[in-house]
PDB file of C-alpha atoms in Angstrom:
ATOM      1  CA  UNK B   1      -0.531   5.007  -8.071  1.00 87.00           C
ATOM      2  CA  UNK B   2      -3.297   1.945  -7.359  1.00 93.00           C
ATOM      3  CA  UNK B   3      -7.009   2.103  -9.161  1.00 96.00           C
ATOM      4  CA  UNK B   4      -9.938   0.770  -9.522  1.00 97.00           C
ATOM      5  CA  UNK B   5     -12.218   0.387 -12.542  1.00 97.00           C
ATOM      6  CA  UNK B   6     -15.341  -0.187 -12.153  1.00 97.00           C
ATOM      7  CA  UNK B   7     -17.091  -0.595 -15.697  1.00 95.00           C
ATOM      8  CA  UNK B   8     -19.876  -3.108 -17.367  1.00 93.00           C
ATOM      9  CA  UNK B   9     -18.348  -3.278 -21.517  1.00 92.00           C
ATOM     10  CA  UNK B  10     -16.192  -5.594 -21.100  1.00 92.00           C
ATOM     11  CA  UNK B  11     -13.902  -4.995 -24.153  1.00 93.00           C
ATOM     12  CA  UNK B  12     -13.583  -1.358 -22.336  1.00 93.00           C
ATOM     13  CA  UNK B  13     -12.959  -2.402 -19.495  1.00 94.00           C
ATOM     14  CA  UNK B  14     -10.305  -5.438 -20.368  1.00 94.00           C
ATOM     15  CA  UNK B  15      -8.929  -2.205 -22.860  1.00 94.00           C
ATOM     16  CA  UNK B  16      -8.919   0.383 -19.663  1.00 94.00           C
ATOM     17  CA  UNK B  17      -6.786  -0.993 -17.580  1.00 94.00           C
ATOM     18  CA  UNK B  18      -4.714  -3.144 -20.039  1.00 94.00           C
ATOM     19  CA  UNK B  19      -4.439   0.584 -21.025  1.00 93.00           C
ATOM     20  CA  UNK B  20      -3.624   1.771 -17.225  1.00 94.00           C
ATOM     21  CA  UNK B  21      -1.211  -0.795 -16.229  1.00 92.00           C
ATOM     22  CA  UNK B  22       0.785   0.279 -19.803  1.00 89.00           C
ATOM     23  CA  UNK B  23       1.224   3.512 -17.914  1.00 89.00           C
ATOM     24  CA  UNK B  24       2.790   2.142 -14.968  1.00 86.00           C
ATOM     25  CA  UNK B  25      -0.553   1.796 -12.646  1.00 91.00           C
ATOM     26  CA  UNK B  26      -1.881  -1.009 -10.801  1.00 91.00           C
ATOM     27  CA  UNK B  27      -4.640  -2.080 -11.491  1.00 94.00           C
ATOM     28  CA  UNK B  28      -8.395  -4.131 -10.110  1.00 95.00           C
ATOM     29  CA  UNK B  29     -10.881  -4.125 -11.889  1.00 96.00           C
ATOM     30  CA  UNK B  30     -16.207  -4.416 -11.242  1.00 96.00           C
ATOM     31  CA  UNK B  31     -17.319  -5.141 -13.576  1.00 95.00           C
ATOM     32  CA  UNK B  32     -21.109  -4.286 -11.750  1.00 96.00           C
ATOM     33  CA  UNK B  33     -21.050  -2.294  -8.747  1.00 94.00           C
ATOM     34  CA  UNK B  34     -21.628  -4.518  -6.138  1.00 96.00           C
ATOM     35  CA  UNK B  35     -18.732  -6.240  -6.804  1.00 96.00           C
ATOM     36  CA  UNK B  36     -16.791  -2.831  -7.354  1.00 95.00           C
ATOM     37  CA  UNK B  37     -18.690  -0.957  -4.023  1.00 96.00           C
ATOM     38  CA  UNK B  38     -17.288  -3.649  -2.124  1.00 96.00           C
ATOM     39  CA  UNK B  39     -13.820  -3.411  -3.694  1.00 95.00           C
ATOM     40  CA  UNK B  40     -13.698   0.732  -3.366  1.00 95.00           C
ATOM     41  CA  UNK B  41     -14.793   0.095   0.868  1.00 94.00           C
ATOM     42  CA  UNK B  42     -12.146  -2.556   1.227  1.00 91.00           C
ATOM     43  CA  UNK B  43      -9.239  -0.921  -0.133  1.00 91.00           C
ATOM     44  CA  UNK B  44      -7.601   2.129  -0.213  1.00 89.00           C
ATOM     45  CA  UNK B  45      -7.611   3.715  -4.126  1.00 94.00           C
ATOM     46  CA  UNK B  46      -5.626   6.907  -5.001  1.00 93.00           C
ATOM     47  CA  UNK B  47      -8.775   7.091  -8.218  1.00 95.00           C
ATOM     48  CA  UNK B  48     -10.956   5.024  -9.031  1.00 97.00           C
ATOM     49  CA  UNK B  49     -12.331   4.521 -12.523  1.00 97.00           C
ATOM     50  CA  UNK B  50     -16.288   4.865 -12.064  1.00 95.00           C
ATOM     51  CA  UNK B  51     -18.726   3.885 -15.137  1.00 93.00           C
ATOM     52  CA  UNK B  52     -22.366   5.762 -14.358  1.00 89.00           C
ATOM     53  CA  UNK B  53     -24.313   2.527 -15.765  1.00 88.00           C
ATOM     54  CA  UNK B  54     -23.807  -0.645 -14.328  1.00 91.00           C
ATOM     55  CA  UNK B  55     -25.737  -4.241 -13.211  1.00 92.00           C
ATOM     56  CA  UNK B  56     -27.148  -4.291  -9.344  1.00 89.00           C
ATOM     57  CA  UNK B  57     -25.785  -0.603  -8.530  1.00 92.00           C
ATOM     58  CA  UNK B  58     -25.488   1.513 -10.718  1.00 91.00           C
ATOM     59  CA  UNK B  59     -22.777   4.389 -10.553  1.00 89.00           C
ATOM     60  CA  UNK B  60     -24.680   7.314  -8.661  1.00 90.00           C
ATOM     61  CA  UNK B  61     -25.384   4.924  -5.907  1.00 92.00           C
ATOM     62  CA  UNK B  62     -22.333   3.570  -5.957  1.00 94.00           C
ATOM     63  CA  UNK B  63     -21.266   6.432  -4.972  1.00 93.00           C
ATOM     64  CA  UNK B  64     -22.901   8.531  -2.928  1.00 92.00           C
ATOM     65  CA  UNK B  65     -23.377   5.719  -0.678  1.00 94.00           C
ATOM     66  CA  UNK B  66     -18.363   5.438  -1.374  1.00 93.00           C
ATOM     67  CA  UNK B  67     -19.064   9.702  -0.064  1.00 92.00           C
ATOM     68  CA  UNK B  68     -19.985   7.913   3.994  1.00 91.00           C
ATOM     69  CA  UNK B  69     -16.575   7.282   4.491  1.00 88.00           C
ATOM     70  CA  UNK B  70     -14.260   7.346   2.057  1.00 91.00           C
ATOM     71  CA  UNK B  71     -12.846  10.446  -0.243  1.00 91.00           C
ATOM     72  CA  UNK B  72     -11.231   8.895  -2.763  1.00 93.00           C
ATOM     73  CA  UNK B  73     -11.153  10.686  -5.766  1.00 94.00           C
ATOM     74  CA  UNK B  74     -13.643   9.253  -8.643  1.00 95.00           C
ATOM     75  CA  UNK B  75     -13.913   9.347 -12.402  1.00 95.00           C
ATOM     76  CA  UNK B  76     -17.100   9.710 -13.008  1.00 92.00           C
ATOM     77  CA  UNK B  77     -16.925   7.762 -16.528  1.00 91.00           C
ATOM     78  CA  UNK B  78     -20.687   8.093 -18.710  1.00 86.00           C
ATOM     79  CA  UNK B  79     -22.662   8.486 -22.213  1.00 83.00           C
ATOM     80  CA  UNK B  80     -24.711  11.063 -20.612  1.00 75.00           C
ATOM     81  CA  UNK B  81     -23.456  14.390 -21.118  1.00 74.00           C
ATOM     82  CA  UNK B  82     -25.952  17.471 -20.125  1.00 76.00           C
ATOM     83  CA  UNK B  83     -25.249  19.790 -17.299  1.00 79.00           C
ATOM     84  CA  UNK B  84     -27.885  18.439 -15.426  1.00 81.00           C
ATOM     85  CA  UNK B  85     -26.660  14.767 -15.285  1.00 78.00           C
ATOM     86  CA  UNK B  86     -23.596  15.805 -14.459  1.00 78.00           C
ATOM     87  CA  UNK B  87     -24.613  18.000 -11.527  1.00 82.00           C
ATOM     88  CA  UNK B  88     -25.738  15.035 -10.354  1.00 81.00           C
ATOM     89  CA  UNK B  89     -22.988  13.412 -10.777  1.00 80.00           C
ATOM     90  CA  UNK B  90     -20.523  16.199  -9.087  1.00 81.00           C
ATOM     91  CA  UNK B  91     -23.190  16.405  -6.658  1.00 82.00           C
ATOM     92  CA  UNK B  92     -23.122  12.703  -5.293  1.00 81.00           C
ATOM     93  CA  UNK B  93     -19.426  13.559  -4.499  1.00 83.00           C
ATOM     94  CA  UNK B  94     -17.739  12.731  -8.023  1.00 87.00           C
ATOM     95  CA  UNK B  95     -14.761  14.677  -8.627  1.00 91.00           C
ATOM     96  CA  UNK B  96     -14.383  14.924 -11.866  1.00 91.00           C
ATOM     97  CA  UNK B  97     -16.283  13.564 -15.276  1.00 88.00           C
ATOM     98  CA  UNK B  98     -15.801  11.757 -18.489  1.00 90.00           C
ATOM     99  CA  UNK B  99     -18.347  11.106 -21.034  1.00 88.00           C
ATOM    100  CA  UNK B 100     -17.344   8.709 -22.955  1.00 86.00           C
ATOM    101  CA  UNK B 101     -16.699   7.680 -26.230  1.00 87.00           C
ATOM    102  CA  UNK B 102     -13.696   9.680 -24.600  1.00 89.00           C
ATOM    103  CA  UNK B 103      -9.110   9.475 -25.871  1.00 92.00           C
ATOM    104  CA  UNK B 104      -7.299   7.708 -23.603  1.00 93.00           C
ATOM    105  CA  UNK B 105      -4.771  10.751 -23.173  1.00 92.00           C
ATOM    106  CA  UNK B 106      -7.308  12.944 -21.786  1.00 94.00           C
ATOM    107  CA  UNK B 107      -8.030   9.768 -18.928  1.00 94.00           C
ATOM    108  CA  UNK B 108      -4.728   9.420 -18.602  1.00 94.00           C
ATOM    109  CA  UNK B 109      -3.933  13.136 -18.024  1.00 92.00           C
ATOM    110  CA  UNK B 110      -7.280  13.853 -15.808  1.00 93.00           C
ATOM    111  CA  UNK B 111      -6.572  10.691 -13.494  1.00 94.00           C
ATOM    112  CA  UNK B 112      -2.635  12.640 -13.411  1.00 91.00           C
ATOM    113  CA  UNK B 113      -4.797  15.162 -12.592  1.00 91.00           C
ATOM    114  CA  UNK B 114      -6.815  13.482  -9.077  1.00 92.00           C
ATOM    115  CA  UNK B 115      -4.409  11.989  -7.674  1.00 90.00           C
ATOM    116  CA  UNK B 116      -1.618  15.140  -8.002  1.00 86.00           C
ATOM    117  CA  UNK B 117      -4.468  17.326  -6.393  1.00 86.00           C
ATOM    118  CA  UNK B 118      -5.487  14.391  -4.231  1.00 84.00           C
ATOM    119  CA  UNK B 119      -1.493  14.637  -2.339  1.00 80.00           C
ATOM    120  CA  UNK B 120      -1.390  17.844  -2.081  1.00 78.00           C
ATOM    121  CA  UNK B 121       0.906  18.257  -5.329  1.00 76.00           C
ATOM    122  CA  UNK B 122       0.013  21.738  -8.240  1.00 72.00           C
ATOM    123  CA  UNK B 123       2.990  20.289 -10.683  1.00 79.00           C
ATOM    124  CA  UNK B 124       3.578  16.910 -11.892  1.00 83.00           C
ATOM    125  CA  UNK B 125       7.855  17.855 -10.836  1.00 89.00           C
ATOM    126  CA  UNK B 126       8.978  17.046  -7.644  1.00 90.00           C
ATOM    127  CA  UNK B 127      12.079  17.709  -7.190  1.00 91.00           C
ATOM    128  CA  UNK B 128      13.848  16.528  -3.772  1.00 89.00           C
ATOM    129  CA  UNK B 129      17.818  17.755  -3.513  1.00 88.00           C
ATOM    130  CA  UNK B 130      18.847  16.339  -6.988  1.00 90.00           C
ATOM    131  CA  UNK B 131      15.584  14.765  -8.219  1.00 92.00           C
ATOM    132  CA  UNK B 132      13.624  15.769 -10.349  1.00 94.00           C
ATOM    133  CA  UNK B 133       9.499  13.352 -10.543  1.00 93.00           C
ATOM    134  CA  UNK B 134       7.882  14.179 -13.706  1.00 93.00           C
ATOM    135  CA  UNK B 135       4.602  13.059 -12.374  1.00 89.00           C
ATOM    136  CA  UNK B 136       3.918  13.219 -16.322  1.00 86.00           C
ATOM    137  CA  UNK B 137       5.349  12.079 -18.542  1.00 89.00           C
ATOM    138  CA  UNK B 138       7.231   8.846 -15.499  1.00 90.00           C
ATOM    139  CA  UNK B 139      10.876  10.134 -15.433  1.00 92.00           C
ATOM    140  CA  UNK B 140      13.186  10.552 -13.474  1.00 95.00           C
ATOM    141  CA  UNK B 141      16.482  12.905 -13.909  1.00 94.00           C
ATOM    142  CA  UNK B 142      19.436  12.823 -11.086  1.00 91.00           C
ATOM    143  CA  UNK B 143      20.865  15.581 -11.792  1.00 89.00           C
ATOM    144  CA  UNK B 144      20.128  17.052 -15.507  1.00 89.00           C
ATOM    145  CA  UNK B 145      21.294  12.715 -16.105  1.00 92.00           C
ATOM    146  CA  UNK B 146      17.932  10.176 -17.179  1.00 94.00           C
ATOM    147  CA  UNK B 147      17.826   6.539 -14.530  1.00 94.00           C
ATOM    148  CA  UNK B 148      16.646   4.029 -15.880  1.00 94.00           C
ATOM    149  CA  UNK B 149      13.647   2.940 -13.656  1.00 93.00           C
ATOM    150  CA  UNK B 150      11.379  -0.803 -14.479  1.00 90.00           C
ATOM    151  CA  UNK B 151       7.078   0.665 -14.200  1.00 88.00           C
ATOM    152  CA  UNK B 152       7.537  -1.278 -11.038  1.00 88.00           C
ATOM    153  CA  UNK B 153      10.244   0.801  -9.115  1.00 92.00           C
ATOM    154  CA  UNK B 154       8.818   4.252 -10.179  1.00 93.00           C
ATOM    155  CA  UNK B 155       5.200   3.705  -8.751  1.00 91.00           C
ATOM    156  CA  UNK B 156       6.744   2.859  -5.302  1.00 92.00           C
ATOM    157  CA  UNK B 157       9.589   6.095  -5.871  1.00 94.00           C
ATOM    158  CA  UNK B 158       6.491   8.275  -7.188  1.00 93.00           C
ATOM    159  CA  UNK B 159       5.022   7.002  -3.807  1.00 92.00           C
ATOM    160  CA  UNK B 160       7.057   7.779  -1.189  1.00 93.00           C
ATOM    161  CA  UNK B 161       8.007  10.997  -3.205  1.00 92.00           C
ATOM    162  CA  UNK B 162       4.978  12.724  -3.287  1.00 89.00           C
ATOM    163  CA  UNK B 163       5.171  11.511   0.385  1.00 90.00           C
ATOM    164  CA  UNK B 164       8.006  12.713   1.045  1.00 89.00           C
ATOM    165  CA  UNK B 165       9.219  12.634   4.902  1.00 90.00           C
ATOM    166  CA  UNK B 166       6.730  10.969   5.489  1.00 92.00           C
ATOM    167  CA  UNK B 167       7.235   8.110   6.546  1.00 94.00           C
ATOM    168  CA  UNK B 168       4.907   4.956   4.590  1.00 93.00           C
ATOM    169  CA  UNK B 169       4.749   1.538   5.909  1.00 91.00           C
ATOM    170  CA  UNK B 170       5.611  -1.399   3.761  1.00 88.00           C
ATOM    171  CA  UNK B 171       1.810  -2.060   4.242  1.00 87.00           C
ATOM    172  CA  UNK B 172       0.602   1.445   1.998  1.00 89.00           C
ATOM    173  CA  UNK B 173       3.177  -0.027  -0.417  1.00 88.00           C
ATOM    174  CA  UNK B 174       0.985  -2.947  -0.564  1.00 86.00           C
ATOM    175  CA  UNK B 175      -2.377  -1.180   0.090  1.00 85.00           C
ATOM    176  CA  UNK B 176      -0.695   1.563  -3.171  1.00 88.00           C
ATOM    177  CA  UNK B 177       2.030  -0.740  -5.974  1.00 86.00           C
ATOM    178  CA  UNK B 178       0.658  -4.389  -5.660  1.00 82.00           C
ATOM    179  CA  UNK B 179      -3.166  -4.676  -7.003  1.00 81.00           C
ATOM    180  CA  UNK B 180      -5.251  -8.070  -6.463  1.00 79.00           C
ATOM    181  CA  UNK B 181      -3.042 -10.120  -8.922  1.00 74.00           C
ATOM    182  CA  UNK B 182       0.266  -9.571  -6.912  1.00 72.00           C
ATOM    183  CA  UNK B 183       2.056 -12.138  -3.906  1.00 64.00           C
ATOM    184  CA  UNK B 184       2.214  -9.916  -1.798  1.00 55.00           C
ATOM    185  CA  UNK B 185       3.877 -12.053   0.868  1.00 56.00           C
ATOM    186  CA  UNK B 186       6.796 -11.860  -1.303  1.00 63.00           C
ATOM    187  CA  UNK B 187      10.246 -10.121  -0.857  1.00 77.00           C
ATOM    188  CA  UNK B 188       9.063  -7.659  -3.526  1.00 80.00           C
ATOM    189  CA  UNK B 189       8.862  -4.066  -1.499  1.00 86.00           C
ATOM    190  CA  UNK B 190      12.522  -4.933   0.152  1.00 86.00           C
ATOM    191  CA  UNK B 191      13.818  -5.918  -4.086  1.00 88.00           C
ATOM    192  CA  UNK B 192      12.951  -2.272  -5.225  1.00 89.00           C
ATOM    193  CA  UNK B 193      14.295  -0.550  -2.210  1.00 91.00           C
ATOM    194  CA  UNK B 194      17.128  -2.244  -2.934  1.00 92.00           C
ATOM    195  CA  UNK B 195      17.401  -1.162  -6.278  1.00 93.00           C
ATOM    196  CA  UNK B 196      15.785   2.298  -5.746  1.00 93.00           C
ATOM    197  CA  UNK B 197      19.306   2.800  -3.320  1.00 93.00           C
ATOM    198  CA  UNK B 198      21.113   1.410  -5.875  1.00 93.00           C
ATOM    199  CA  UNK B 199      20.534   3.415  -8.860  1.00 93.00           C
ATOM    200  CA  UNK B 200      19.545   6.654  -7.417  1.00 92.00           C
ATOM    201  CA  UNK B 201      21.058   6.724  -3.641  1.00 88.00           C
ATOM    202  CA  UNK B 202      21.560   4.398  -0.582  1.00 87.00           C
ATOM    203  CA  UNK B 203      20.948   7.823   2.356  1.00 87.00           C
ATOM    204  CA  UNK B 204      17.701   8.788  -0.354  1.00 90.00           C
ATOM    205  CA  UNK B 205      15.495   5.726   1.210  1.00 92.00           C
ATOM    206  CA  UNK B 206      16.117   5.428   5.117  1.00 92.00           C
ATOM    207  CA  UNK B 207      14.496   2.263   5.949  1.00 91.00           C
ATOM    208  CA  UNK B 208      11.786   1.984  10.191  1.00 89.00           C
ATOM    209  CA  UNK B 209      12.219  -0.837  10.559  1.00 88.00           C
ATOM    210  CA  UNK B 210       9.306  -2.445  11.627  1.00 84.00           C
ATOM    211  CA  UNK B 211       7.094   0.336  10.462  1.00 88.00           C
ATOM    212  CA  UNK B 212       7.921   1.317   6.276  1.00 91.00           C
ATOM    213  CA  UNK B 213      10.259   3.931   4.773  1.00 94.00           C
ATOM    214  CA  UNK B 214      11.208   7.293   4.606  1.00 94.00           C
ATOM    215  CA  UNK B 215      11.909   9.494   1.646  1.00 93.00           C
ATOM    216  CA  UNK B 216      14.482  11.933   2.925  1.00 86.00           C
ATOM    217  CA  UNK B 217      13.995  15.412   1.653  1.00 77.00           C
TER     218      UNK B 217
END
């Protein structure tokens, strides 16, 4: 899944991006509101982590503009902790609210919950035949046996799984799995799909030539 982090404190921005990447996310970053708004409008992120106090365009105004035509889940990060501040943030379209300083494990849990709700999954566990995918621990079991996947292989399987039975285009895979630092003109999608088939069975993922892939249910 692909996230956007908009935060003007450089150290916090870098540490958040690193932690999220280590947790298996593709991550884009912006250190001001104008750049954050441009990226949020341009790409279809799975969630946005948005600081309230930003230079050039504050987080609330960014959120207000974004909500004119985008439903991307937004976790608002702020040092403001009064009830009125929380109400203001939520009323402008934030999906969740986290007060600084925060615990990283709580932030990761809130991001998972945002993505889970936006994809219509009530549980962290997705079961497809004999395969179990745990969205919280990012682990995969097949017939009770643990399947070792790379972070990118898992990310691709998770994307296909939350849209199981539906066509997932190559463009959608690029937009949700690879961040702005990746070379999206490579054959990475084909390579990872091939590896998933070897580990989980060739019949699990169907190719629609010229269109994309379907995870069969």
